[in-house]
Amino acid sequence: MATTSDRASRSEELRHYRMLVDGEWVEASSGETFESVDPYTGRTWATIPEASDSDVDAAVKAAQRALDGPWGRLSGVERARLIRRLAEEIDAHAEQLAVTETTDNGKVIREMLGQLKNLPEWYYYFAGAADKIQGETIPSSIPNYFIYTLREPVGVIGAITPWNSPLLVTSYKLAPALAAGCTFVLKPAEQTSASALEFGKLFEAAGFPPGVFNVVTGHGPTTGGALAKNPGVQKVVFTGSSATGRQVMKDASDHLAQVTLELGGKSPNIVFADADLEAAANGAIAGIFAAAGQTCVAGSRLLVQAEVYDELIDRVVAKARAIQLGDPLLQETEMGPIAFREQWEKIKDYIAIGENEGATLAYGGRVPDRSDLQEGFFLEPTVFTDVDNQMRVAREEIFGPVLTVIPFENEEKALEIANDSVYGLAAGVWTSNLQRGHRMAQALQAGTVWLNSYRNIGFNVPFGGYKESGIGRENGLEAIHEFTQVKSVWVELSGATRDPFRLG
Ligand code: NAP
């Protein structure tokens, strides 16, 4: 098994992966492949099959067969047993999977290890729900009827995921889908397909029937588009940008498939003058520089009350300056490279846009001047101050380590600025005033609000977006509803159904 100390030997070796369809490891039918690049070295480290429409269709049909066959016949108790075994397999392979994800997306190993070691909890939690999915009896409004509901699996799920937290975001969907009795076809991000394919091996080891979990790899508009459009997919669950989410929803609507969309954000992190400023500064940098800002919930707009504006900026800049950039596979590294070249170029363009719009570059903004970082896609943690909420850097999701700091006068104004966004994924509030904290939590237009904290996410807590940040909820028992549908059953009890065309 790869470990966190053997980067040198790993990075030299070019690996080839195959896709998982119906329990078999297969090449793309066209034989085509694409490359996965390590953003720290800039070198290709793996090749991945490029699935065509027919490969996607084969995976969807396999998922349907599993649903109609052995998987569909299992009880909730039996599904739960398999899901628990999968959790044990994930636990045993957490380090290997974390190294693969860091090699693919450059996120620091300490974060990826944390995510992967915690990942089994998603499966244990939803395994616990698998045998508690039940309907209800409904008192009849007319005589001689017994009415009940069944809660049944939605069917074949098509999942499309991004590169920033590949297996965590997959598990938000997969763990409740399995608990509900659905089957799954995953199209991971082209930059981070390897960990999904390694993950697929754990299904066989855990004893799942073939076809319950399938992975097809390839590019978004082609392979992802084919999955969203496939009429055999009953629900498309997507995490990614709002622009792609719109397209996925249009494609799914061709065959009226349901959708869950987890999309982008421009989340406000709001600091009142009465807050513990040291804690707030820690929350600000955790919100934007963890994962080099490449998280959907990034606290990319820091709203600061005027009285403490200068003091908080000094603290945030001092902390940004102290962040250790470096090889993401080393434990001591605090911020790694940007995940891939196009994203790196996009962030640099946004830094130029911010300067042109008149924001003050208080810290960072450049490619670091260090010889050991020149091969990778590195950027300094960047802090823009004197930002107006109408500037593009305050309105558009940058998805990088770029903080925009916006001053405000009072609570009313803070709320107005915070809610003045097309997004509504998350928000943070820092205050020592209990009433104010709860007032803000109720008035903020966001799916998650943290009071005196930032960036917590749990398997048992619903997560999703308001406004253009999404549709539907993941995590928590809410997620079971996303993967089940309700059937109502009417039972006539008298045995004397009358001819409806004869009166009296
Ligand atoms: P993205 O470009 O929208 O891609 C996401 C996924 O969609 C990838 O697998 C991509 O494939 C695929 N895709 C692209 N075009 C497609 C199409 N026309 N049809 C079907 N699939 C298509 O997003 P990203 O850049 O990977 O991820 C960053 C975005 O995700 C940010 O906006 C971030 O906020 C959001 N995000 C949201 C959450 C949340 O829970 N709300 C969590 C994490 C990330 P390729 O890889 O081949 O392009």
XYZ file of C-alpha atoms and ligand atoms in Angstrom:
552
model
C 0.000 0.000 0.000
C 1.251 3.527 -0.787
C 2.105 5.616 2.265
C 2.569 9.305 2.847
C 6.353 8.939 2.852
C 6.849 7.236 -0.528
C 5.948 10.100 -2.871
C 9.272 9.891 -4.741
C 8.765 6.290 -5.885
C 5.075 6.857 -6.665
C 5.438 9.913 -8.818
C 7.806 8.151 -11.243
C 5.391 5.341 -12.001
C 2.728 5.788 -14.734
C -0.386 3.851 -13.765
C -3.288 2.773 -15.882
C -6.786 2.340 -14.477
C -9.828 0.555 -15.868
C -13.530 1.333 -15.363
C -15.949 -0.670 -13.245
C -19.053 -1.872 -15.095
C -21.222 -4.743 -13.845
C -18.486 -5.935 -11.482
C -15.922 -6.162 -14.330
C -12.826 -4.022 -14.892
C -13.084 -2.764 -18.466
C -11.382 -0.464 -20.954
C -13.424 2.123 -22.883
C -15.000 0.420 -25.924
C -13.187 2.965 -28.143
C -9.865 2.131 -26.442
C -9.386 5.872 -25.797
C -7.813 7.207 -22.611
C -6.982 10.572 -21.028
C -4.281 11.666 -18.583
C -4.380 12.533 -14.896
C -1.770 15.116 -13.860
C -0.146 15.542 -10.421
C -0.509 19.299 -9.754
C 2.602 19.320 -7.537
C 4.951 17.972 -10.213
C 2.925 18.974 -13.288
C 3.504 15.425 -14.623
C 1.047 12.786 -15.825
C 0.873 9.997 -13.249
C -2.089 7.943 -14.499
C -4.126 7.200 -17.608
C -7.879 6.709 -17.433
C -10.419 5.272 -19.947
C -12.611 7.730 -21.869
C -16.123 6.273 -21.775
C -18.464 6.677 -24.752
C -22.274 6.804 -24.766
C -22.407 3.032 -25.203
C -20.104 2.458 -22.202
C -22.352 4.687 -20.088
C -25.417 2.840 -21.330
C -23.838 -0.526 -20.421
C -23.228 0.746 -16.875
C -26.803 2.050 -16.523
C -28.205 -1.282 -17.773
C -25.984 -3.178 -15.300
C -27.286 -0.972 -12.490
C -30.873 -1.709 -13.577
C -30.184 -5.465 -13.646
C -28.764 -5.319 -10.109
C -31.859 -3.400 -9.011
C -34.194 -5.960 -10.601
C -32.054 -8.834 -9.342
C -30.038 -9.712 -6.259
C -29.651 -6.218 -4.798
C -33.314 -5.320 -5.204
C -34.321 -8.477 -3.338
C -32.253 -7.726 -0.225
C -33.974 -6.573 2.940
C -32.885 -3.374 4.674
C -31.101 -5.470 7.300
C -29.112 -7.277 4.600
C -28.237 -4.030 2.811
C -27.103 -2.558 6.114
C -24.786 -5.523 6.686
C -23.092 -4.992 3.316
C -22.815 -1.224 3.813
C -21.099 -1.812 7.174
C -18.636 -4.165 5.507
C -17.931 -1.472 2.923
C -17.225 0.976 5.771
C -14.677 -1.496 7.190
C -12.991 -1.785 3.784
C -12.816 2.017 3.483
C -11.275 2.204 6.931
C -8.623 -0.354 5.967
C -7.752 1.549 2.760
C -8.158 5.143 3.965
C -4.494 6.064 3.719
C -4.057 4.641 0.215
C -7.166 6.492 -0.998
C -5.994 9.744 0.626
C -2.603 9.523 -1.112
C -4.340 8.944 -4.454
C -6.596 11.970 -3.965
C -3.708 14.223 -2.931
C -1.708 13.054 -5.967
C -4.671 13.944 -8.161
C -5.875 17.251 -6.727
C -2.973 18.590 -4.630
C -5.039 18.994 -1.460
C -2.821 18.587 1.578
C -2.509 15.054 2.894
C -3.482 16.056 6.427
C -6.903 17.166 5.136
C -7.372 14.225 2.767
C -6.370 11.725 5.469
C -8.833 13.388 7.838
C -11.600 13.115 5.207
C -10.864 9.504 4.330
C -10.472 8.312 7.911
C -13.823 9.885 8.727
C -15.508 8.555 5.573
C -16.658 5.212 7.083
C -18.917 7.224 9.426
C -21.119 8.138 6.442
C -21.646 4.447 5.724
C -22.188 3.434 9.364
C -24.734 6.211 9.805
C -26.730 5.334 6.678
C -26.392 1.576 7.321
C -28.244 2.364 10.545
C -31.037 3.925 8.490
C -31.319 1.125 5.889
C -33.645 -1.052 8.002
C -35.751 1.873 9.237
C -37.084 3.091 5.896
C -40.804 2.662 6.265
C -44.143 3.949 5.136
C -47.136 4.867 7.271
C -50.795 4.060 7.638
C -53.216 6.861 6.847
C -56.661 7.000 8.533
C -59.180 6.783 5.713
C -61.622 9.670 5.117
C -64.157 7.263 3.582
C -65.581 4.058 5.095
C -64.181 0.598 4.460
C -60.711 1.536 3.321
C -57.309 0.730 4.734
C -54.601 3.016 3.333
C -50.859 2.733 3.722
C -47.702 3.975 2.028
C -44.515 2.227 0.964
C -41.214 4.078 0.704
C -39.367 2.533 -2.239
C -35.964 3.193 -3.874
C -35.951 5.795 -6.659
C -33.968 3.374 -8.865
C -30.765 3.855 -10.858
C -28.832 6.922 -9.716
C -26.446 8.782 -12.046
C -23.883 10.729 -10.006
C -21.546 13.406 -11.371
C -18.911 14.769 -8.963
C -16.175 17.440 -8.796
C -12.428 17.176 -8.101
C -12.089 19.005 -4.802
C -13.193 16.318 -2.293
C -13.852 13.409 -4.632
C -14.794 10.496 -2.365
C -16.342 12.631 0.374
C -18.724 14.295 -2.069
C -19.425 10.895 -3.671
C -20.276 9.456 -0.245
C -22.811 12.228 0.461
C -24.770 10.600 -2.385
C -23.732 6.970 -2.344
C -24.199 6.108 1.346
C -27.892 7.165 1.495
C -28.546 5.812 -2.010
C -27.324 2.333 -0.974
C -29.272 2.507 2.275
C -32.418 3.357 0.284
C -31.844 0.368 -2.032
C -30.812 2.298 -5.164
C -28.005 1.338 -7.558
C -25.359 3.756 -8.738
C -23.379 4.878 -11.794
C -20.653 7.410 -10.967
C -18.905 9.811 -13.363
C -16.086 11.358 -11.305
C -14.268 14.566 -12.311
C -11.732 13.991 -15.073
C -8.921 15.311 -12.812
C -9.710 12.906 -9.960
C -11.028 9.649 -11.386
C -8.381 7.370 -9.854
C -9.700 7.322 -6.292
C -13.223 6.408 -7.472
C -11.774 3.458 -9.382
C -9.728 2.309 -6.383
C -12.855 2.723 -4.250
C -14.760 0.448 -6.658
C -12.496 -2.461 -5.664
C -13.843 -2.272 -2.123
C -17.362 -3.210 -3.280
C -16.261 -6.630 -4.435
C -14.267 -7.144 -1.230
C -17.325 -6.175 0.837
C -19.461 -8.733 -1.033
C -21.845 -6.497 -3.012
C -23.520 -8.079 -6.055
C -22.111 -6.826 -9.400
C -23.723 -3.737 -10.920
C -24.716 -2.026 -7.651
C -21.817 0.427 -7.997
C -20.383 1.283 -11.435
C -17.792 3.893 -12.411
C -17.568 5.382 -15.900
C -14.774 7.880 -16.507
C -14.421 10.627 -19.072
C -15.073 14.278 -19.799
C -18.022 16.305 -18.548
C -20.056 17.221 -21.631
C -19.528 13.784 -23.257
C -19.469 11.081 -20.558
C -21.255 13.207 -17.935
C -23.771 14.431 -20.515
C -24.443 10.853 -21.659
C -25.172 9.829 -18.073
C -27.533 12.753 -17.362
C -29.399 12.129 -20.650
C -29.647 8.340 -20.296
C -33.355 7.415 -19.965
C -32.444 4.513 -17.660
C -31.264 6.957 -14.980
C -34.126 7.810 -12.627
C -32.270 10.484 -10.669
C -29.198 12.604 -11.393
C -27.251 13.771 -8.358
C -24.678 16.402 -9.204
C -22.063 18.446 -7.380
C -20.207 21.109 -9.315
C -20.540 24.627 -10.626
C -23.918 26.342 -11.028
C -23.307 26.703 -14.789
C -22.809 22.950 -15.246
C -25.684 22.231 -12.850
C -28.037 24.147 -15.155
C -26.928 22.039 -18.126
C -27.255 18.785 -16.161
C -30.779 19.758 -15.113
C -31.730 20.476 -18.746
C -30.324 17.107 -19.840
C -32.084 15.241 -17.026
C -35.341 16.989 -17.917
C -35.327 15.292 -21.359
C -36.559 12.144 -19.631
C -37.961 13.912 -16.538
C -35.373 12.413 -14.194
C -35.279 13.881 -10.693
C -32.243 16.000 -9.747
C -30.303 16.926 -6.648
C -27.849 19.755 -7.329
C -25.083 20.875 -4.956
C -23.606 23.944 -6.598
C -21.307 26.892 -6.055
C -21.141 29.585 -3.397
C -19.813 33.010 -2.467
C -20.336 32.602 1.238
C -20.214 35.517 3.693
C -18.188 35.136 6.881
C -19.422 38.012 9.081
C -17.402 39.429 11.985
C -19.060 41.803 14.464
C -17.007 44.124 16.668
C -18.076 42.197 19.786
C -16.573 38.920 18.487
C -13.512 37.116 19.828
C -11.239 38.485 17.090
C -8.574 35.808 17.388
C -11.178 33.063 16.927
C -12.757 35.032 14.064
C -9.382 35.451 12.322
C -8.795 31.695 12.637
C -12.281 31.083 11.207
C -11.571 33.496 8.353
C -8.385 31.745 7.248
C -9.896 28.265 7.753
C -12.817 29.446 5.641
C -10.761 30.562 2.665
C -7.246 29.096 2.765
C -8.031 25.519 3.821
C -7.925 23.439 0.638
C -6.468 26.529 -1.077
C -9.984 27.962 -1.226
C -11.185 25.127 -3.442
C -14.254 24.289 -1.389
C -17.841 25.073 -2.209
C -18.404 26.529 1.285
C -15.299 28.773 1.151
C -15.885 31.906 3.238
C -14.737 34.014 0.325
C -16.447 37.241 1.454
C -15.218 38.390 4.863
C -17.619 41.079 6.126
C -16.072 43.039 9.004
C -17.667 45.701 11.215
C -15.912 49.046 10.731
C -14.669 49.407 14.360
C -12.516 46.248 14.091
C -11.818 46.277 10.350
C -8.108 47.227 10.534
C -7.381 45.029 13.524
C -8.979 41.948 11.984
C -7.207 42.478 8.655
C -3.851 42.679 10.504
C -4.565 39.378 12.217
C -5.747 37.671 9.000
C -2.760 38.910 6.988
C -0.318 37.758 9.695
C -1.898 34.302 9.634
C -1.929 34.191 5.820
C 1.779 35.088 5.772
C 2.551 32.178 8.140
C 0.832 29.487 6.003
C 3.347 26.811 4.918
C 3.144 26.142 1.187
C 4.745 22.977 -0.172
C 4.465 19.366 -1.245
C 0.881 18.364 -0.372
C 2.004 14.829 0.517
C 4.093 16.130 3.444
C 2.362 16.321 6.819
C 3.781 19.772 7.603
C 2.382 21.406 4.447
C -0.608 23.657 5.149
C -1.518 24.756 1.617
C -0.780 22.809 -1.560
C -1.023 23.750 -5.222
C -4.161 24.607 -7.139
C -5.659 21.374 -8.525
C -4.933 21.915 -12.239
C -3.537 24.437 -14.689
C -6.822 25.918 -16.016
C -8.060 26.575 -12.484
C -4.703 28.183 -11.600
C -4.942 30.487 -14.640
C -8.541 31.366 -13.783
C -7.606 32.393 -10.229
C -4.697 34.520 -11.476
C -7.108 36.234 -13.895
C -9.447 37.019 -10.976
C -6.565 38.541 -8.982
C -5.872 40.864 -11.936
C -9.605 41.671 -12.149
C -9.668 42.592 -8.434
C -6.709 44.938 -8.820
C -8.290 46.556 -11.883
C -11.572 47.006 -10.018
C -9.738 49.015 -7.343
C -9.551 46.502 -4.481
C -6.406 46.785 -2.344
C -4.062 43.797 -2.463
C -3.243 43.569 1.252
C -1.333 40.308 0.927
C -0.284 37.705 -1.684
C -1.591 37.679 -5.226
C 1.525 36.194 -6.816
C 3.048 32.859 -7.753
C 5.424 32.224 -4.809
C 9.043 33.034 -5.511
C 10.451 29.689 -4.304
C 12.513 27.380 -6.497
C 10.911 24.218 -5.062
C 7.416 25.360 -6.048
C 8.002 26.234 -9.688
C 6.841 22.905 -11.185
C 3.444 22.998 -9.482
C 0.429 25.290 -9.750
C 1.075 27.368 -6.630
C -0.390 30.712 -5.588
C 0.129 32.767 -2.449
C -2.826 33.084 -0.089
C -4.366 36.350 -1.226
C -6.236 39.032 0.724
C -8.107 41.862 -1.017
C -9.318 44.677 1.234
C -11.547 47.713 0.516
C -13.780 45.476 -1.563
C -17.226 46.609 -2.631
C -19.857 43.873 -2.824
C -20.654 44.916 -6.423
C -17.133 44.080 -7.630
C -16.765 40.869 -9.665
C -14.328 39.451 -7.092
C -17.127 39.718 -4.514
C -19.894 38.366 -6.747
C -18.337 35.521 -8.731
C -17.069 32.247 -7.323
C -13.258 32.221 -7.726
C -12.716 28.793 -6.131
C -9.201 29.628 -4.991
C -7.271 31.149 -2.056
C -8.586 34.677 -2.594
C -10.295 36.468 0.297
C -12.300 39.636 -0.311
C -12.774 41.812 2.791
C -15.813 44.099 2.865
C -16.493 46.628 5.664
C -19.978 47.173 7.135
C -21.503 49.594 9.670
C -24.259 47.694 11.465
C -26.266 44.453 11.629
C -28.848 45.569 9.085
C -26.162 46.496 6.572
C -24.238 43.245 7.205
C -27.372 41.247 6.408
C -28.084 43.273 3.281
C -24.553 42.709 1.918
C -24.498 39.029 2.934
C -27.783 38.248 1.178
C -26.927 40.330 -1.899
C -25.643 37.334 -3.873
C -27.126 34.854 -6.317
C -25.633 32.138 -4.108
C -26.854 30.832 -0.749
C -24.745 27.877 0.284
C -23.291 28.814 3.692
C -22.534 31.700 6.049
C -20.520 32.328 9.223
C -21.357 34.797 12.016
C -18.857 35.833 14.702
C -20.354 37.623 17.697
C -20.544 37.344 21.489
C -24.169 38.517 21.400
C -26.411 35.431 21.570
C -29.560 37.174 20.369
C -27.772 38.723 17.416
C -26.271 35.366 16.466
C -29.669 33.690 16.269
C -31.293 36.708 14.557
C -28.645 36.530 11.865
C -28.945 32.730 11.525
C -32.663 33.116 10.832
C -32.314 35.990 8.372
C -29.353 34.741 6.329
C -30.308 33.142 3.000
C -28.068 30.092 3.238
C -28.436 26.330 3.634
C -25.895 26.222 6.488
C -25.057 28.893 9.087
C -22.172 28.583 11.534
C -22.143 30.706 14.704
C -18.604 31.338 15.978
C -17.351 28.510 13.778
C -16.787 27.783 10.091
C -16.682 24.838 7.675
C -18.220 22.052 9.831
C -20.029 19.379 7.828
C -21.432 16.148 9.276
C -22.921 12.915 7.937
C -25.949 13.506 10.198
C -26.599 17.183 9.350
C -28.550 18.201 6.215
C -26.425 20.126 3.719
C -27.436 22.018 0.589
C -27.977 25.373 -1.007
C -30.510 28.171 -1.113
C -30.947 30.170 -4.341
C -28.468 29.268 -7.126
C -26.419 27.111 -4.752
C -28.589 24.081 -5.246
C -31.700 21.953 -5.123
C -32.272 19.212 -2.540
C -30.325 18.157 0.536
C -27.518 15.710 1.245
C -26.512 14.159 4.602
C -28.774 13.567 7.577
C -32.020 11.617 7.366
C -33.252 14.181 4.792
C -30.992 12.399 2.314
C -33.007 9.172 2.593
C -36.004 11.082 1.223
C -33.919 12.139 -1.791
C -33.388 8.479 -2.759
C -36.850 7.065 -2.012
C -40.288 7.613 -3.486
C -43.642 7.090 -1.843
C -46.275 4.680 -3.117
C -49.813 4.905 -1.691
C -51.825 1.688 -1.425
C -55.655 1.720 -1.073
C -57.300 -1.497 0.186
C -61.078 -1.934 -0.003
C -62.261 -3.803 3.103
C -65.969 -4.557 2.547
C -65.536 -6.724 -0.531
C -68.569 -5.030 -2.089
C -67.305 -2.533 -4.640
C -70.343 -1.049 -6.386
C -70.959 -0.466 -10.095
C -70.219 3.294 -10.449
C -72.812 3.690 -13.230
C -75.811 2.427 -11.226
C -77.373 4.910 -8.877
C -78.979 4.110 -5.559
P -17.790 21.498 -12.808
O -16.880 22.010 -13.854
O -19.194 21.937 -12.818
O -17.687 19.890 -12.923
C -18.335 19.049 -12.010
C -18.566 17.713 -12.690
O -19.450 17.898 -13.791
C -17.304 17.072 -13.261
O -17.383 15.676 -13.139
C -17.397 17.484 -14.716
O -16.660 16.662 -15.598
C -18.873 17.347 -14.962
N -19.387 18.070 -16.112
C -18.879 19.167 -16.725
N -19.676 19.535 -17.765
C -20.701 18.645 -17.795
C -21.859 18.492 -18.630
N -22.126 19.320 -19.636
N -22.699 17.462 -18.371
C -22.469 16.610 -17.354
N -21.387 16.703 -16.539
C -20.525 17.715 -16.755
O -17.258 21.815 -11.370
P -15.778 21.632 -10.834
O -14.943 22.704 -11.419
O -15.343 20.216 -11.004
O -15.995 21.863 -9.274
C -16.032 23.110 -8.724
C -17.461 23.555 -8.494
O -18.145 22.604 -7.698
C -17.537 24.857 -7.724
O -18.521 25.676 -8.276
C -17.930 24.421 -6.318
O -18.559 25.378 -5.556
C -18.801 23.266 -6.622
N -18.887 22.372 -5.460
C -20.055 22.371 -4.761
C -20.189 21.574 -3.640
C -21.482 21.541 -2.877
O -21.696 20.585 -2.132
N -22.370 22.514 -3.022
C -19.123 20.767 -3.231
C -17.939 20.799 -3.963
C -17.852 21.607 -5.097
P -15.151 17.095 -15.986
O -14.358 16.852 -14.790
O -14.773 16.204 -17.089
O -15.206 18.525 -16.401
